[in-house]
Coordinates of C-alpha atoms in Angstrom, one line a residue:
M1 CA 3.6 22.2 -20.9
H2 CA 0.5 23.4 -19.2
N3 CA 0.2 19.9 -17.1
E4 CA 2.4 19.7 -14.0
G5 CA 0.7 16.8 -12.8
L6 CA 1.1 13.0 -13.3
G7 CA -0.7 13.0 -16.4
S8 CA 2.4 15.0 -18.0
W9 CA 5.0 12.6 -16.9
P10 CA 4.5 9.9 -19.8
A11 CA 5.3 12.8 -22.2
R12 CA 8.2 14.3 -19.8
R13 CA 9.9 10.9 -19.7
A14 CA 9.4 9.9 -23.5
R15 CA 11.2 13.1 -24.6
K16 CA 14.0 12.3 -22.6
T17 CA 14.5 8.8 -22.3
P18 CA 12.1 7.6 -25.3
Q19 CA 13.6 4.1 -25.9
R20 CA 14.3 2.9 -22.6
P21 CA 12.0 0.3 -21.3
A22 CA 9.1 1.4 -18.9
L23 CA 6.9 -1.2 -18.6
I24 CA 7.4 -5.2 -19.0
H25 CA 4.5 -7.4 -19.0
D26 CA 3.7 -11.2 -19.9
G27 CA 6.3 -11.0 -22.3
R28 CA 5.8 -7.7 -23.8
T29 CA 7.9 -4.4 -23.4
F30 CA 6.9 -1.1 -23.8
T31 CA 9.1 1.8 -24.1
Y32 CA 8.7 5.0 -22.9
A33 CA 7.9 6.7 -26.1
E34 CA 5.3 4.0 -26.7
L35 CA 3.4 4.3 -23.1
D36 CA 3.2 8.2 -24.0
D37 CA 1.6 7.1 -27.5
R38 CA -0.7 4.8 -25.5
V39 CA -1.8 7.3 -22.7
T40 CA -2.3 9.9 -25.4
R41 CA -4.4 7.9 -27.6
L42 CA -6.6 6.7 -24.1
A43 CA -6.9 10.4 -23.1
H44 CA -8.6 11.0 -26.5
G45 CA -10.6 8.1 -26.2
L46 CA -12.0 8.7 -22.7
R47 CA -12.4 12.5 -23.8
S48 CA -14.7 10.7 -26.5
L49 CA -16.4 9.3 -24.0
G50 CA -17.2 12.4 -22.2
V51 CA -14.7 12.4 -19.6
R52 CA -13.5 16.0 -18.6
R53 CA -11.8 17.4 -15.8
G54 CA -12.9 16.5 -12.3
D55 CA -14.8 13.7 -13.5
R56 CA -13.8 10.3 -11.5
V57 CA -12.4 7.6 -13.8
A58 CA -12.2 3.7 -12.1
Y59 CA -10.1 0.9 -12.7
L60 CA -10.9 -2.6 -11.7
G61 CA -8.3 -5.3 -12.6
A62 CA -5.2 -6.7 -11.6
N63 CA -1.8 -5.2 -12.3
H64 CA -1.4 -4.7 -16.0
P65 CA -0.1 -1.8 -18.2
S66 CA -3.8 -0.4 -18.5
F67 CA -4.0 0.3 -15.0
L68 CA -1.2 2.8 -15.1
E69 CA -2.2 4.0 -18.9
T70 CA -5.7 4.6 -17.3
L71 CA -4.2 6.7 -14.4
F72 CA -1.7 8.8 -16.7
A73 CA -4.6 9.1 -19.1
A74 CA -7.0 10.6 -16.5
G75 CA -4.3 12.9 -15.2
A76 CA -4.0 14.2 -18.9
L77 CA -7.7 15.1 -19.0
G78 CA -7.6 16.7 -15.3
A79 CA -9.9 13.8 -14.7
V80 CA -9.3 11.9 -11.3
F81 CA -8.4 8.3 -11.2
V82 CA -10.4 5.8 -8.7
P83 CA -8.2 2.4 -8.2
L84 CA -10.4 -0.4 -7.1
N85 CA -9.6 -3.1 -4.9
T86 CA -9.9 -6.4 -6.8
R87 CA -10.3 -8.6 -3.5
L88 CA -13.9 -6.7 -2.5
A89 CA -17.1 -8.1 -2.8
A90 CA -19.5 -6.7 -5.8
P91 CA -21.7 -4.6 -3.0
E92 CA -18.4 -3.1 -1.6
I93 CA -17.2 -2.1 -5.3
A94 CA -20.8 -0.7 -5.8
Y95 CA -20.5 1.4 -2.7
Q96 CA -17.1 2.9 -3.9
L97 CA -18.2 3.8 -7.6
A98 CA -21.3 5.3 -6.4
D99 CA -19.6 7.1 -3.4
S100 CA -16.9 8.3 -5.9
G101 CA -19.5 9.5 -8.5
T102 CA -17.4 7.5 -10.9
S103 CA -18.5 8.2 -14.6
A104 CA -16.1 5.8 -16.5
L105 CA -15.2 2.3 -15.1
V106 CA -12.3 0.3 -17.0
Y107 CA -12.3 -3.3 -15.9
G108 CA -10.6 -6.6 -16.7
P109 CA -12.1 -9.8 -17.7
A110 CA -12.0 -11.3 -14.5
H111 CA -14.5 -8.8 -13.0
A112 CA -17.0 -8.8 -16.1
D113 CA -19.4 -10.6 -14.4
L114 CA -19.4 -8.5 -11.3
V115 CA -19.5 -5.6 -13.5
A116 CA -22.5 -6.9 -15.4
G117 CA -24.3 -7.4 -11.7
I118 CA -24.0 -4.0 -10.3
R119 CA -24.6 -1.8 -13.3
D120 CA -28.3 -0.5 -12.1
Q121 CA -26.8 0.3 -8.8
V122 CA -24.1 2.8 -9.8
P123 CA -23.6 5.8 -11.6
V124 CA -21.2 4.8 -14.2
R125 CA -22.1 6.3 -17.8
S126 CA -19.1 4.5 -19.4
Y127 CA -17.8 1.0 -19.4
V128 CA -14.7 -0.1 -20.8
A129 CA -13.6 -3.8 -21.0
L130 CA -10.0 -4.9 -21.7
D131 CA -11.1 -7.3 -23.7
G132 CA -13.8 -5.6 -25.9
P133 CA -17.2 -4.9 -24.7
G134 CA -17.5 -8.7 -23.9
T135 CA -20.4 -11.0 -23.3
H136 CA -20.7 -10.7 -19.9
G137 CA -24.1 -8.8 -19.9
G138 CA -22.2 -6.2 -21.3
H139 CA -22.1 -6.8 -25.2
G140 CA -24.4 -3.9 -27.0
A141 CA -25.2 -2.6 -23.6
Q142 CA -25.2 0.8 -23.4
G143 CA -22.0 2.5 -22.3
A144 CA -20.1 -0.6 -23.3
H145 CA -16.6 -0.1 -25.0
G146 CA -13.4 -1.8 -25.8
Y147 CA -10.1 -0.8 -24.6
A148 CA -8.3 -1.6 -27.7
D149 CA -10.8 0.4 -29.8
L150 CA -10.6 3.4 -27.5
L151 CA -6.9 3.1 -28.2
A152 CA -7.2 2.5 -31.9
G153 CA -9.5 5.2 -32.5
G154 CA -8.0 8.3 -30.0
G155 CA -5.9 10.8 -31.7
A156 CA -2.1 11.0 -31.4
E157 CA -1.9 14.9 -30.8
P158 CA -0.8 16.0 -27.4
V159 CA -2.9 16.2 -24.8
D160 CA -1.8 19.1 -22.7
E161 CA -4.8 20.3 -20.0
P162 CA -3.3 22.9 -17.5
V163 CA -3.0 20.9 -14.2
S164 CA -1.4 22.0 -11.1
A165 CA 0.3 20.0 -8.4
D166 CA -2.6 21.4 -5.8
D167 CA -5.6 19.6 -8.4
L168 CA -6.9 16.3 -7.5
C169 CA -5.3 13.6 -8.6
M170 CA -6.9 10.3 -7.2
I171 CA -9.3 9.1 -4.6
M172 CA -7.7 6.2 -3.2
Y173 CA -10.1 4.5 -0.7
T174 CA -8.7 3.3 2.7
S175 CA -8.6 -0.1 3.6
G176 CA -11.5 0.0 5.7
T177 CA -10.3 -2.2 8.6
T178 CA -13.4 -0.7 10.5
G179 CA -16.8 0.6 9.1
R180 CA -16.8 2.1 5.6
P181 CA -13.7 2.9 3.6
K182 CA -13.0 6.7 3.3
G183 CA -11.9 8.1 -0.1
A184 CA -8.5 9.6 0.5
M185 CA -8.0 12.5 -1.8
L186 CA -4.3 12.6 -3.2
T187 CA -3.7 15.5 -5.0
H188 CA -1.0 15.5 -7.9
G189 CA 1.7 17.3 -5.6
N190 CA 0.9 14.9 -2.8
I191 CA 2.0 12.1 -5.2
T192 CA 4.7 13.9 -6.7
W193 CA 6.5 14.8 -3.2
N194 CA 6.0 11.4 -1.9
A195 CA 8.0 9.9 -5.0
V196 CA 10.7 12.6 -4.5
N197 CA 11.0 11.2 -0.4
V198 CA 11.4 7.8 -2.4
L199 CA 13.7 9.0 -4.8
I200 CA 16.0 10.5 -1.8
D201 CA 15.6 8.0 0.9
H202 CA 15.9 4.8 -1.3
D203 CA 18.7 6.2 -3.5
L204 CA 17.0 5.1 -6.8
L205 CA 18.7 4.3 -9.8
A206 CA 18.0 5.2 -13.6
D207 CA 18.4 1.9 -14.3
E208 CA 16.5 0.2 -11.6
V209 CA 14.5 -2.7 -12.3
A210 CA 11.3 -3.2 -10.0
L211 CA 9.0 -6.4 -9.5
V212 CA 5.4 -5.4 -9.0
S213 CA 3.7 -8.1 -7.9
A214 CA 2.1 -6.4 -4.8
P215 CA -1.4 -4.9 -6.2
L216 CA -1.3 -1.5 -8.1
F217 CA -4.7 -0.7 -6.0
H218 CA -2.6 -0.6 -2.9
T219 CA -0.7 2.6 -2.0
A220 CA 2.4 1.0 -1.2
G221 CA 2.5 -0.8 -4.4
L222 CA 1.9 2.2 -6.6
N223 CA 3.0 4.8 -4.6
M224 CA 6.0 3.7 -3.2
L225 CA 7.4 1.3 -5.9
T226 CA 5.8 1.7 -9.3
L227 CA 5.6 5.6 -9.5
P228 CA 8.8 6.7 -8.0
V229 CA 10.7 4.2 -10.5
L230 CA 8.9 5.4 -13.6
L231 CA 9.4 8.9 -12.5
K232 CA 13.2 8.2 -12.1
G233 CA 13.1 6.4 -15.4
G234 CA 13.7 2.8 -14.2
R235 CA 11.3 -0.1 -15.7
C236 CA 8.7 -2.0 -14.2
V237 CA 7.7 -5.5 -14.6
L238 CA 4.0 -6.0 -13.7
V239 CA 2.9 -9.0 -12.7
G240 CA -0.8 -10.0 -12.2
A241 CA -0.9 -12.4 -9.6
F242 CA 2.0 -13.1 -6.9
D243 CA 3.8 -17.0 -7.0
A244 CA 6.8 -17.5 -5.3
D245 CA 8.4 -19.9 -7.5
A246 CA 7.6 -17.0 -10.7
T247 CA 8.9 -14.4 -8.3
L248 CA 12.6 -16.3 -8.2
D249 CA 12.3 -17.0 -12.0
L250 CA 11.4 -13.2 -12.8
I251 CA 14.1 -11.8 -10.6
E252 CA 16.9 -14.1 -12.6
R253 CA 15.4 -13.1 -16.2
H254 CA 15.0 -9.5 -15.6
R255 CA 17.7 -9.0 -12.7
V256 CA 15.1 -7.4 -10.6
S257 CA 16.7 -4.8 -8.1
F258 CA 13.8 -3.7 -6.4
M259 CA 10.9 -5.5 -4.7
F260 CA 8.1 -4.6 -2.3
G261 CA 5.8 -7.0 -0.3
V262 CA 4.0 -7.7 2.9
P263 CA 5.7 -10.5 5.1
A264 CA 3.6 -13.2 4.0
M265 CA 4.6 -13.1 0.2
F266 CA 8.7 -12.9 1.2
Q267 CA 7.9 -15.9 3.2
Q268 CA 6.2 -17.8 0.5
V269 CA 9.7 -17.2 -1.7
A270 CA 12.0 -18.1 1.1
R271 CA 9.8 -21.2 1.6
S272 CA 10.4 -22.1 -2.3
P273 CA 12.3 -25.0 -2.9
R274 CA 14.2 -23.1 -5.3
W275 CA 15.1 -20.7 -2.7
E276 CA 18.5 -22.2 -1.9
G277 CA 19.6 -22.0 -5.6
A278 CA 18.1 -18.9 -6.7
D279 CA 20.2 -16.3 -8.3
L280 CA 19.6 -13.2 -5.8
S281 CA 22.6 -11.2 -7.0
S282 CA 21.2 -8.2 -8.9
L283 CA 18.4 -7.6 -5.7
R284 CA 19.4 -4.3 -4.4
L285 CA 16.1 -2.8 -2.6
L286 CA 14.1 -5.2 -0.5
T287 CA 11.2 -2.8 0.9
C288 CA 8.7 -4.7 3.4
G289 CA 5.3 -3.1 4.8
G290 CA 1.8 -3.9 5.8
A291 CA 2.6 -6.0 9.1
P292 CA 5.7 -6.7 11.1
V293 CA 8.5 -8.6 9.8
P294 CA 9.0 -11.6 11.9
P295 CA 12.6 -11.9 13.0
T296 CA 13.1 -15.9 11.4
L297 CA 11.9 -14.1 8.2
I298 CA 14.9 -11.2 8.4
A299 CA 17.4 -13.8 9.4
A300 CA 16.3 -15.9 6.6
Y301 CA 17.1 -13.0 3.8
G302 CA 19.9 -12.3 6.0
E303 CA 21.5 -15.6 5.1
R304 CA 21.6 -14.6 1.7
G305 CA 23.2 -11.3 2.4
L306 CA 19.8 -9.5 1.8
T307 CA 18.1 -6.6 4.6
F308 CA 15.0 -5.6 4.5
L309 CA 14.1 -2.0 4.2
Q310 CA 11.1 -0.9 6.8
G311 CA 9.2 1.8 6.8
Y312 CA 5.5 3.4 8.1
G313 CA 3.1 5.0 6.0
M314 CA -0.6 5.5 5.4
T315 CA -2.9 6.3 2.4
E316 CA -3.5 9.8 3.7
A317 CA 0.1 10.7 3.7
S318 CA 0.8 9.2 -0.1
P319 CA 1.8 7.1 1.8
G320 CA 5.4 7.5 3.0
V321 CA 6.0 8.8 6.5
L322 CA 9.0 6.9 7.8
F323 CA 11.8 5.0 6.7
L324 CA 14.4 3.0 8.4
D325 CA 18.0 3.1 6.0
A326 CA 20.3 -0.3 5.5
G327 CA 22.6 1.4 7.7
H328 CA 20.4 1.1 10.6
A329 CA 18.2 -2.1 10.1
V330 CA 20.5 -3.8 12.7
S331 CA 21.1 -1.0 15.2
K332 CA 17.8 0.2 15.0
A333 CA 15.6 -3.1 15.0
G334 CA 12.2 -3.0 15.3
S335 CA 12.0 0.9 14.3
A336 CA 10.2 2.5 11.5
G337 CA 13.1 4.8 11.2
V338 CA 12.8 8.6 11.1
Q339 CA 11.0 10.9 8.5
H340 CA 11.0 11.0 5.0
F341 CA 13.2 14.3 3.8
F342 CA 9.9 16.3 3.2
S343 CA 8.0 15.1 6.0
D344 CA 7.6 16.4 9.4
V345 CA 6.5 14.1 12.2
R346 CA 5.6 14.4 15.9
V347 CA 4.4 12.1 18.7
V348 CA 2.3 13.9 20.6
D349 CA 0.2 13.5 24.2
S350 CA -3.6 14.1 24.7
S351 CA -2.6 17.8 24.9
F352 CA -0.5 17.9 21.5
D353 CA 2.5 18.7 23.3
D354 CA 5.7 16.3 22.1
V355 CA 6.1 13.3 24.5
P356 CA 9.4 12.8 25.9
P357 CA 11.9 10.2 24.8
G358 CA 10.5 6.5 25.5
E359 CA 7.0 7.6 26.3
T360 CA 3.8 6.8 24.2
G361 CA 1.8 8.9 21.9
E362 CA 0.1 9.6 18.7
V363 CA 2.0 9.9 15.7
V364 CA 1.0 13.1 13.8
V365 CA 2.4 14.2 10.3
R366 CA 2.4 17.1 8.0
G367 CA 4.1 17.8 4.9
P368 CA 3.3 18.3 1.3
H369 CA 2.4 14.5 0.7
V370 CA -0.6 14.5 3.3
F371 CA -3.5 14.6 1.4
R372 CA -6.2 17.3 1.7
G373 CA -8.9 15.3 3.5
Y374 CA -11.8 12.6 2.8
W375 CA -14.1 12.6 -0.1
G376 CA -17.3 14.0 0.6
L377 CA -16.7 13.9 4.2
P378 CA -15.8 17.8 5.3
R379 CA -16.5 16.8 9.2
E380 CA -14.3 14.1 9.3
S381 CA -11.7 15.7 7.3
A382 CA -11.6 18.6 9.6
A383 CA -11.6 16.2 12.6
A384 CA -8.4 14.2 11.0
F385 CA -6.3 17.5 11.5
T386 CA -4.9 19.6 14.3
D387 CA -3.3 23.0 13.6
G388 CA -2.5 21.5 10.2
W389 CA -0.9 18.1 11.5
F390 CA -2.9 14.9 10.3
R391 CA -3.6 12.7 13.3
S392 CA -3.0 9.0 12.2
G393 CA -4.4 7.4 15.2
D394 CA -1.1 5.3 15.9
A395 CA 0.6 5.0 18.8
A396 CA 4.7 5.2 19.1
R397 CA 7.7 5.8 20.9
V398 CA 10.6 7.8 20.1
D399 CA 14.4 7.3 21.4
E400 CA 16.7 9.3 22.1
D401 CA 18.3 9.8 18.7
G402 CA 14.7 10.5 17.0
Y403 CA 14.0 7.0 15.8
A404 CA 10.4 6.2 15.9
Y405 CA 9.0 2.6 17.2
I406 CA 5.1 2.2 16.3
V407 CA 3.5 0.6 19.1
D408 CA 0.1 0.0 18.0
R409 CA -3.3 1.6 16.8
I410 CA -4.7 3.9 19.6
K411 CA -8.0 2.2 19.5
D412 CA -6.4 -1.3 19.9
M413 CA -5.3 -0.6 23.0
I414 CA -5.7 -3.0 26.0
I415 CA -6.4 -1.5 29.5
S416 CA -5.7 -4.2 32.2
G417 CA -6.0 -2.8 35.8
G418 CA -5.5 0.5 34.7
E419 CA -2.3 -0.3 32.6
N420 CA -2.1 0.4 28.8
I421 CA -1.4 -2.8 26.8
Y422 CA -0.4 -2.1 23.2
P423 CA -0.8 -5.5 21.3
A424 CA 1.9 -4.8 18.7
E425 CA 4.8 -4.8 21.4
V426 CA 3.5 -8.3 22.5
E427 CA 3.2 -9.6 19.0
H428 CA 6.7 -8.3 18.3
A429 CA 7.8 -10.4 21.4
I430 CA 5.9 -13.1 20.5
L431 CA 7.1 -13.6 17.0
T432 CA 10.8 -13.8 18.2
H433 CA 10.1 -17.5 18.8
P434 CA 11.3 -19.4 15.9
D435 CA 7.9 -21.6 15.7
V436 CA 5.6 -18.5 15.5
L437 CA 4.8 -17.7 12.0
E438 CA 2.2 -14.7 12.9
C439 CA 0.6 -13.7 16.0
A440 CA -2.1 -11.1 17.1
V441 CA -2.9 -10.2 20.5
I442 CA -6.5 -9.0 21.5
G443 CA -8.1 -8.0 24.5
V444 CA -10.5 -10.3 26.0
P445 CA -13.0 -9.4 29.0
D446 CA -11.7 -10.7 32.7
D447 CA -13.7 -10.3 35.8
K448 CA -10.7 -9.3 38.1
W449 CA -8.4 -6.9 35.5
G450 CA -11.5 -5.8 33.4
E451 CA -9.4 -6.9 30.1
V452 CA -6.6 -8.8 29.3
G453 CA -4.4 -10.1 26.6
R454 CA -4.9 -13.2 24.4
A455 CA -2.4 -14.3 21.7
V456 CA -4.1 -15.9 18.8
V457 CA -0.9 -17.4 17.1
V458 CA -0.1 -19.6 13.5
A459 CA 2.3 -21.9 14.5
R460 CA 5.1 -23.2 12.2
P461 CA 3.7 -26.2 10.3
G462 CA 5.4 -29.5 11.7
S463 CA 6.4 -28.0 15.2
D464 CA 5.0 -28.8 18.6
L465 CA 4.5 -25.3 19.8
T466 CA 2.3 -25.1 23.1
A467 CA 0.4 -22.3 24.5
D468 CA 3.1 -22.5 27.3
G469 CA 6.1 -22.5 25.1
V470 CA 4.6 -19.4 23.6
L471 CA 4.0 -17.8 27.2
A472 CA 7.7 -18.6 27.8
A473 CA 9.3 -16.7 25.0
V474 CA 8.4 -13.5 26.5
A475 CA 8.5 -14.4 30.0
G476 CA 11.3 -11.9 31.5
R477 CA 11.2 -9.8 27.9
L478 CA 7.5 -8.3 29.2
A479 CA 6.4 -6.8 32.2
P480 CA 4.1 -9.5 33.6
Y481 CA 0.8 -7.5 33.1
K482 CA 1.6 -7.3 29.1
I483 CA 1.8 -11.0 29.1
P484 CA -1.3 -12.7 27.8
K485 CA -3.0 -14.6 30.0
S486 CA -4.0 -17.0 27.2
V487 CA -3.1 -18.4 23.9
V488 CA -5.2 -20.0 20.9
F489 CA -4.0 -21.5 17.8
T490 CA -5.1 -20.8 14.2
D491 CA -4.4 -21.9 10.7
R492 CA -4.2 -18.1 9.4
L493 CA -4.6 -14.8 10.7
P494 CA -7.5 -12.5 8.7
R495 CA -6.0 -9.9 6.8
N496 CA -7.2 -7.1 4.4
A497 CA -5.4 -7.0 0.4
A498 CA -3.2 -4.5 2.1
G499 CA -1.5 -6.9 4.2
K500 CA -3.2 -5.3 7.4
L501 CA -4.5 -7.4 10.3
L502 CA -8.1 -7.2 10.4
K503 CA -8.7 -7.3 14.4
R504 CA -12.3 -7.0 14.4
P505 CA -12.8 -10.5 12.9
L506 CA -10.4 -11.9 15.2
R507 CA -12.4 -10.4 18.3
T508 CA -15.6 -12.2 17.0
D509 CA -13.6 -15.7 16.7
H510 CA -11.4 -15.5 19.6
G511 CA -12.3 -12.5 22.0
T512 CA -15.1 -14.4 24.3
A513 CA -13.6 -14.9 27.6

């Protein structure tokens, strides 16, 4: 094959295991041969709309086989895939379509009205609706097409464009916790090497069954779960929306072995009335990211014989950087682990020298999975690297054995009386209290110290947790200057679609003295 990128994966897998199940969705199973055929036909269909090498093809919709078919079809043509966050507002979607210069957009029926409302604001030439051209302002409109029609009209002859590992595969927009999101440019090689790291460090099996309820537009759900499983030849059970009871049903029905989620998802599953009696014997890999895993949650799954595998990553690294294997989940609890097999990680000081064990510095990473830069932002791209190392902006310390502990975002550091306080360290200590479900620590102005910590806490329903109780949990565990000077309670913490805590609205709502 001339195509060495992701667009060739369905064909390569179909010639090895054509009759193995690849995707399961809404009661329907697609074999690898069927996936290959659908991707080929879609690629021809997109080509008939004028999509060519380097053009951007975006997708807006819930988890569905068409998401992956569009990704692979774009790759087959040498085009660039742009996954869009379904939880964004119309102006945010319009910004990303315009910023990326998307020429074709595939979208689900739930987003038809949004798409109709932004047509005049974006450069998109062709709109492909999963339920046909539609009636939401799209029927008869110029550039409107039906997904099923493209498949039916597409040819079956192989599409074998020459695509190299260095060619751009995907523009994945960063979470945008501050300011405008930036489009991380991920090559076919970046994503392939990340998948290889997962295959090695997770010990994936050919008969792996992955439950994909985390959104595919998120780098972890796509690149740490779905694509590595498909590369290995396993099957992915795609779920359009997460539901705790349905999750337990799907685990039993499909004998799910591999799951990824953010802590809030796993918490909901553990609170389900069906939790105690559910058959979880097929589960082998539980990976969690996006936020710290509360100790109470680790204990709840531990009682069922299940261990969380935690790691650390970022969109710019496709995303895997560090991984803590099951063998060290207890002895190195709280650590993000060591670097993936094909990854190099350092923790450096302001002079870019490695910090000694136990001291805090910035995480920098280098490897074949690290992106090439930000779309349309050459200055920001250059500033993101020093001597070939990507600067994460995250603070960490490394122990004597080389295990890294992520401390916090450097920009979130609180400076109190000249002392540096990393909120994540304080949050981890507070989360050991059994009545604390979630916690975030922010800095608030203080006349004496300049800035002090404030804990924003979500209490366990039905508990009688008080501010004094929260502070008592960390007394003696942290240096006095690190202990928050105040505690406020809230019903929920603001998070983005990737599960990352949004501290800007927290500071707005709770950051006044």
